Amino acid sequence: MHMADALISPLVGGAMWAAAACVTLYSTRKMQRSVDERRVPLMGVLGAFVFAAQMINFTIPGTGSSGHLGGGLLLTILLGPPAAFITIASILTVQALFFADGGLLALGCNIINMGLFPCFVVYPLLYRPLAGKKPTGGRRMLAAIVGAVVGLQLGALGVVTEAMMSGASDLPFSKFLMLMQPIHLAIGLVEGLVTASVVGFLARVRPEVLDQIPSAAEGRRGIQPVVVGMLVAAVVTAGLVSWFASTHPDGLEWAIARSTGHVSLPPPIDPVHNAAKHVQEKTAILPAYDLPMQERPTATELDDKSARNAWGIPSVGTSVAGLAGGAASLVLAMGVAWVFRPRRATDSASQ
Amino acid sequence: MANIHVKAAEIGWLERLASRDTPLGRVDPRVKLITTLAFIVTVLSYGKYQIAALLPLAVYPLVLMVMGDVPARFLIRKLLIASPFAIFVGLFNPLLDRQPVLTLGSYPIAGGWVSYAAILLRFVLTVSAALAMMAGTGIYNICRGMERLGVPSVFTVQVLLLYRYLFVLMDEGLRMVRARALRSAGNRGMGLRVYGAMLGSLLLRTLDRAQRVHVAMCCRGFDGHVRTIQSLRLRGGDVVFLVGWLGLFVMLRLVDVAGLLGALLTGAGR
Amino acid sequence: MSHHIVEATDVRYAYSDGTSALNGVSFRITHGEAVAIVGANGAGKSTLLGHLVGWLSPSSGTIRIGDTILTQQTLAIIRRTVGMVFQEPDDQLFMPTVFEDVAFGPVNMGLPHDQVHARVASALATVGMEHLAHRPPYHLSGGEKRAVAIATVLAMSPDILVMDEPSSGLDPRARRRLIALLMSFEHTRIIATHDLDLALELCPRTIVLHKGQVAADGPTAKLLTDPAVLEPCGLEKPLSLQGCPVCAATGRQS
């Protein structure tokens, strides 16, 4: 499931970008150290394969619906973690640029959710131990299903956490999770089945392909980039949040209000203390989201708030003016765009 | 499967748009990438109930569209078929957040609807800006720009290779699907066994192709690094583009143009 | 000049599953020759070409290009001398634009940028595809792709051109253009093909492969008209040398 730009805050997006960039750098270093240049075209073509494979659907027995390959675990099995991570990141980049699946800022989130977990968590910690050195069909099936399910659950957890941290959705954390996890359990089961059957086919038809995987040594230290990625994400989020909070309290107001139930912030007396407090509130956000609805700000509180905030939430009295102004500025924006239009406007009109 | 086929056609369309010579196409890709990211960050930095204040920002995607000569119906179609995740998740807001935050005349509007509308608006703004930028730049230039901004070439080369073989493998996959459909009397769905074998065969062909590509690369002196020779040079116009837009975003973020205009139009001063 | 000689001495090759593809192939091709390699499917043509650019190495026997024997160590030199045009242009054109693709080889050779540009320009001009320089390769027509693939090889200025099925998948006019182009080259040319008419037109000499061995080696015009050579190897006379059934029918009527 792709995280969308519209659901994340710049803080979360930026932190995840930083984390994804770190893991990508780690992976490219790893790859440059190994001399196997055959992997350069292999990765590109396998990335394209994942796209092509998603064209082919199969019928899920007993349901009448159809499923297809996601590809993260399969790529890791074929390429090893660092190369697979880069391939997945490039797939997600193409999807973000061409299909608007996700978005530019959400790309970091998506790379972490769909790349980091299968490559550096699931594969070294679950798939390899479960499949063993000489996997039989049954063990491989078990390893692939467990791996795919856990990988997708982690990805879904990532999506929910990022959305919650960003505060765009009103869904409480637990409910959002309850909504996402069963869907991803089903997707994970399908993904595991498909991955196992494709790997099983390869093992039957061309076993040497599976023996060439240059991942044995790399897989063992797989947890390291995860720790690095998570640390970077945490540090960057904390740093940005505290900076943002100390310089620009208004922007976070609604998020904090939702997480704590208090609308008005105490005036920032000591910026360091204030920053630390925000970090603390951020880290404590998750349990707070389980609180029932009565903790939400009331209408009067919101009114107070907008009265204080010149361009924040429109108060009831000025909302019509606000919307009219919005419409007028949209018209203005179109006018500006019209002014910028190229000279050969007749050509474009005829297209 | 039809969906992916449509998507493949859409990519072709995007790339044809990007291959034309437009004012937007002549802007340095680095500048476009940075400006578009700054735009997205600006859009997302607004509060969850803010709609009106976001609207002036539409000027960026709109100007990109005209500078890149991107047909509106192209962007609208892409927006409609884009990932529905934001639309789906946002849908819960109106159900959960029923506090009125806004009245239109005497009709109160719940916060959930306002925040949902804001999510949709952010979705439209961010996606259309990114697509308009792509349509005015093309994957090749984007990758060159990314490389010059410090993205490792190991990664950009992968994006380019993936893009290059996307069409080739999609065609191959589609031929297999058609071949199976022609021989599967009736329209029964594909079982997992056939599916596994089919995907496996496609994978084998892919691996063979990767090997042939590798040989072709080696025959021309490939040593593990793909080098490009095109260089980028920042021109005066690029700097104006960058500084102008960044300045406008900051200005729009600080000054509520919509509010001012609204006050002016309705005479409802504060 | 001796350095453009291609010599195979008793080359044998078996694939990892045990299938033997070459069973003692020997030939010697001298400077400037154009040689067709023909044979039925599975006769070993592609395997042989793989040996000439060193992506397969013989189980026994040697390949010599000029004065250099092909080994893992000499691979880089050999690959500058021998340019290979693949059967499927999509495998060969992997860069995002035609220009970058043609430049790939010269850049890897470490040439300065102005020389790279000059080589790309002249290679594209040779095949008549200058106008496509900035197009992505995927959307080209079959004939254009083939021409660009040849340009990518020409840009490395090899002495020997090796081609695998250059005319496959081309429409008649593109094929005609290709033949004219290949006629104009002065390189040593080794062309594996099923297109016996192309062989007849382009290559004075032909090597017929059958079951991994050289079944015949001699003047094309002689070999390809000799049923005693062709039939055991699963080949037929070139179409241009077969009697025209339509003309024959009209002839009988009158």
PDB file of N, CA and C in Angstrom, chain B residues 123-163:
ATOM      1  N   PHE B 123      -3.853  16.354  -2.194  1.00  0.00           N
ATOM      2  CA  PHE B 123      -3.590  15.273  -3.145  1.00  0.00           C
ATOM      3  C   PHE B 123      -3.519  15.830  -4.567  1.00  0.00           C
ATOM      4  N   VAL B 124      -4.534  16.613  -4.927  1.00  0.00           N
ATOM      5  CA  VAL B 124      -4.577  17.163  -6.285  1.00  0.00           C
ATOM      6  C   VAL B 124      -3.361  18.057  -6.545  1.00  0.00           C
ATOM      7  N   LEU B 125      -3.032  18.913  -5.570  1.00  0.00           N
ATOM      8  CA  LEU B 125      -1.934  19.855  -5.779  1.00  0.00           C
ATOM      9  C   LEU B 125      -0.594  19.123  -5.916  1.00  0.00           C
ATOM     10  N   THR B 126      -0.319  18.215  -4.975  1.00  0.00           N
ATOM     11  CA  THR B 126       1.002  17.570  -4.996  1.00  0.00           C
ATOM     12  C   THR B 126       1.145  16.676  -6.215  1.00  0.00           C
ATOM     13  N   VAL B 127       0.099  15.893  -6.509  1.00  0.00           N
ATOM     14  CA  VAL B 127       0.205  14.961  -7.632  1.00  0.00           C
ATOM     15  C   VAL B 127       0.290  15.708  -8.960  1.00  0.00           C
ATOM     16  N   SER B 128      -0.523  16.760  -9.102  1.00  0.00           N
ATOM     17  CA  SER B 128      -0.489  17.443 -10.402  1.00  0.00           C
ATOM     18  C   SER B 128       0.837  18.173 -10.591  1.00  0.00           C
ATOM     19  N   ALA B 129       1.405  18.699  -9.495  1.00  0.00           N
ATOM     20  CA  ALA B 129       2.707  19.352  -9.647  1.00  0.00           C
ATOM     21  C   ALA B 129       3.767  18.344 -10.071  1.00  0.00           C
ATOM     22  N   ALA B 130       3.763  17.178  -9.405  1.00  0.00           N
ATOM     23  CA  ALA B 130       4.778  16.180  -9.736  1.00  0.00           C
ATOM     24  C   ALA B 130       4.604  15.683 -11.169  1.00  0.00           C
ATOM     25  N   LEU B 131       3.342  15.447 -11.574  1.00  0.00           N
ATOM     26  CA  LEU B 131       3.110  14.941 -12.931  1.00  0.00           C
ATOM     27  C   LEU B 131       3.462  15.984 -13.986  1.00  0.00           C
ATOM     28  N   ALA B 132       3.090  17.236 -13.706  1.00  0.00           N
ATOM     29  CA  ALA B 132       3.399  18.282 -14.687  1.00  0.00           C
ATOM     30  C   ALA B 132       4.906  18.419 -14.830  1.00  0.00           C
ATOM     31  N   MET B 133       5.611  18.299 -13.699  1.00  0.00           N
ATOM     32  CA  MET B 133       7.065  18.378 -13.775  1.00  0.00           C
ATOM     33  C   MET B 133       7.621  17.228 -14.616  1.00  0.00           C
ATOM     34  N   MET B 134       7.094  16.009 -14.374  1.00  0.00           N
ATOM     35  CA  MET B 134       7.558  14.847 -15.134  1.00  0.00           C
ATOM     36  C   MET B 134       7.297  15.037 -16.623  1.00  0.00           C
ATOM     37  N   ALA B 135       6.083  15.496 -16.936  1.00  0.00           N
ATOM     38  CA  ALA B 135       5.716  15.644 -18.333  1.00  0.00           C
ATOM     39  C   ALA B 135       6.552  16.711 -19.017  1.00  0.00           C
ATOM     40  N   GLY B 136       7.120  17.600 -18.230  1.00  0.00           N
ATOM     41  CA  GLY B 136       7.958  18.624 -18.833  1.00  0.00           C
ATOM     42  C   GLY B 136       9.439  18.311 -18.733  1.00  0.00           C
ATOM     43  N   THR B 137       9.781  17.145 -18.246  1.00  0.00           N
ATOM     44  CA  THR B 137      11.195  16.865 -18.018  1.00  0.00           C
ATOM     45  C   THR B 137      11.629  15.519 -18.574  1.00  0.00           C
ATOM     46  N   GLY B 138      10.870  14.466 -18.280  1.00  0.00           N
ATOM     47  CA  GLY B 138      11.242  13.135 -18.756  1.00  0.00           C
ATOM     48  C   GLY B 138      12.172  12.436 -17.783  1.00  0.00           C
ATOM     49  N   ILE B 139      12.098  11.117 -17.771  1.00  0.00           N
ATOM     50  CA  ILE B 139      12.814  10.326 -16.782  1.00  0.00           C
ATOM     51  C   ILE B 139      14.326  10.502 -16.917  1.00  0.00           C
ATOM     52  N   TYR B 140      14.775  10.625 -18.148  1.00  0.00           N
ATOM     53  CA  TYR B 140      16.210  10.698 -18.358  1.00  0.00           C
ATOM     54  C   TYR B 140      16.792  11.952 -17.707  1.00  0.00           C
ATOM     55  N   ASN B 141      16.143  13.085 -17.961  1.00  0.00           N
ATOM     56  CA  ASN B 141      16.640  14.325 -17.377  1.00  0.00           C
ATOM     57  C   ASN B 141      16.476  14.350 -15.868  1.00  0.00           C
ATOM     58  N   ILE B 142      15.380  13.758 -15.385  1.00  0.00           N
ATOM     59  CA  ILE B 142      15.185  13.689 -13.933  1.00  0.00           C
ATOM     60  C   ILE B 142      16.359  12.942 -13.297  1.00  0.00           C
ATOM     61  N   CYS B 143      16.727  11.826 -13.912  1.00  0.00           N
ATOM     62  CA  CYS B 143      17.814  11.032 -13.346  1.00  0.00           C
ATOM     63  C   CYS B 143      19.140  11.790 -13.403  1.00  0.00           C
ATOM     64  N   ARG B 144      19.353  12.511 -14.509  1.00  0.00           N
ATOM     65  CA  ARG B 144      20.578  13.321 -14.580  1.00  0.00           C
ATOM     66  C   ARG B 144      20.588  14.352 -13.475  1.00  0.00           C
ATOM     67  N   GLY B 145      19.419  14.964 -13.253  1.00  0.00           N
ATOM     68  CA  GLY B 145      19.311  15.966 -12.198  1.00  0.00           C
ATOM     69  C   GLY B 145      19.575  15.356 -10.831  1.00  0.00           C
ATOM     70  N   MET B 146      18.966  14.182 -10.585  1.00  0.00           N
ATOM     71  CA  MET B 146      19.158  13.525  -9.294  1.00  0.00           C
ATOM     72  C   MET B 146      20.631  13.224  -9.074  1.00  0.00           C
ATOM     73  N   GLU B 147      21.274  12.760 -10.159  1.00  0.00           N
ATOM     74  CA  GLU B 147      22.685  12.404 -10.028  1.00  0.00           C
ATOM     75  C   GLU B 147      23.512  13.621  -9.639  1.00  0.00           C
ATOM     76  N   ARG B 148      23.205  14.748 -10.298  1.00  0.00           N
ATOM     77  CA  ARG B 148      23.970  15.950  -9.996  1.00  0.00           C
ATOM     78  C   ARG B 148      23.656  16.499  -8.612  1.00  0.00           C
ATOM     79  N   LEU B 149      22.513  16.107  -8.060  1.00  0.00           N
ATOM     80  CA  LEU B 149      22.179  16.548  -6.710  1.00  0.00           C
ATOM     81  C   LEU B 149      22.759  15.614  -5.657  1.00  0.00           C
ATOM     82  N   GLY B 150      23.522  14.614  -6.103  1.00  0.00           N
ATOM     83  CA  GLY B 150      24.209  13.772  -5.126  1.00  0.00           C
ATOM     84  C   GLY B 150      23.620  12.390  -4.940  1.00  0.00           C
ATOM     85  N   VAL B 151      22.547  12.055  -5.693  1.00  0.00           N
ATOM     86  CA  VAL B 151      22.012  10.700  -5.604  1.00  0.00           C
ATOM     87  C   VAL B 151      23.042   9.751  -6.229  1.00  0.00           C
ATOM     88  N   PRO B 152      23.373   8.632  -5.555  1.00  0.00           N
ATOM     89  CA  PRO B 152      24.399   7.741  -6.104  1.00  0.00           C
ATOM     90  C   PRO B 152      24.014   7.233  -7.497  1.00  0.00           C
ATOM     91  N   SER B 153      24.998   7.163  -8.388  1.00  0.00           N
ATOM     92  CA  SER B 153      24.673   6.756  -9.749  1.00  0.00           C
ATOM     93  C   SER B 153      24.254   5.291  -9.793  1.00  0.00           C
ATOM     94  N   VAL B 154      24.692   4.501  -8.810  1.00  0.00           N
ATOM     95  CA  VAL B 154      24.214   3.111  -8.753  1.00  0.00           C
ATOM     96  C   VAL B 154      22.690   3.095  -8.771  1.00  0.00           C
ATOM     97  N   PHE B 155      22.102   4.055  -8.063  1.00  0.00           N
ATOM     98  CA  PHE B 155      20.648   4.113  -7.969  1.00  0.00           C
ATOM     99  C   PHE B 155      20.016   4.678  -9.248  1.00  0.00           C
ATOM    100  N   THR B 156      20.552   5.795  -9.760  1.00  0.00           N
ATOM    101  CA  THR B 156      19.919   6.392 -10.940  1.00  0.00           C
ATOM    102  C   THR B 156      20.042   5.468 -12.150  1.00  0.00           C
ATOM    103  N   VAL B 157      21.154   4.755 -12.245  1.00  0.00           N
ATOM    104  CA  VAL B 157      21.309   3.815 -13.353  1.00  0.00           C
ATOM    105  C   VAL B 157      20.233   2.739 -13.263  1.00  0.00           C
ATOM    106  N   GLN B 158      19.927   2.312 -12.046  1.00  0.00           N
ATOM    107  CA  GLN B 158      18.869   1.314 -11.877  1.00  0.00           C
ATOM    108  C   GLN B 158      17.523   1.857 -12.335  1.00  0.00           C
ATOM    109  N   VAL B 159      17.242   3.104 -11.983  1.00  0.00           N
ATOM    110  CA  VAL B 159      15.968   3.687 -12.415  1.00  0.00           C
ATOM    111  C   VAL B 159      15.898   3.701 -13.941  1.00  0.00           C
ATOM    112  N   LEU B 160      16.997   4.093 -14.574  1.00  0.00           N
ATOM    113  CA  LEU B 160      16.993   4.173 -16.039  1.00  0.00           C
ATOM    114  C   LEU B 160      16.876   2.800 -16.682  1.00  0.00           C
ATOM    115  N   LEU B 161      17.606   1.829 -16.153  1.00  0.00           N
ATOM    116  CA  LEU B 161      17.527   0.482 -16.727  1.00  0.00           C
ATOM    117  C   LEU B 161      16.134  -0.099 -16.529  1.00  0.00           C
ATOM    118  N   LEU B 162      15.593   0.114 -15.342  1.00  0.00           N
ATOM    119  CA  LEU B 162      14.243  -0.380 -15.069  1.00  0.00           C
ATOM    120  C   LEU B 162      13.272   0.219 -16.078  1.00  0.00           C
ATOM    121  N   TYR B 163      13.398   1.526 -16.262  1.00  0.00           N
ATOM    122  CA  TYR B 163      12.506   2.213 -17.180  1.00  0.00           C
ATOM    123  C   TYR B 163      12.692   1.679 -18.595  1.00  0.00           C
TER     124      TYR B 163
END
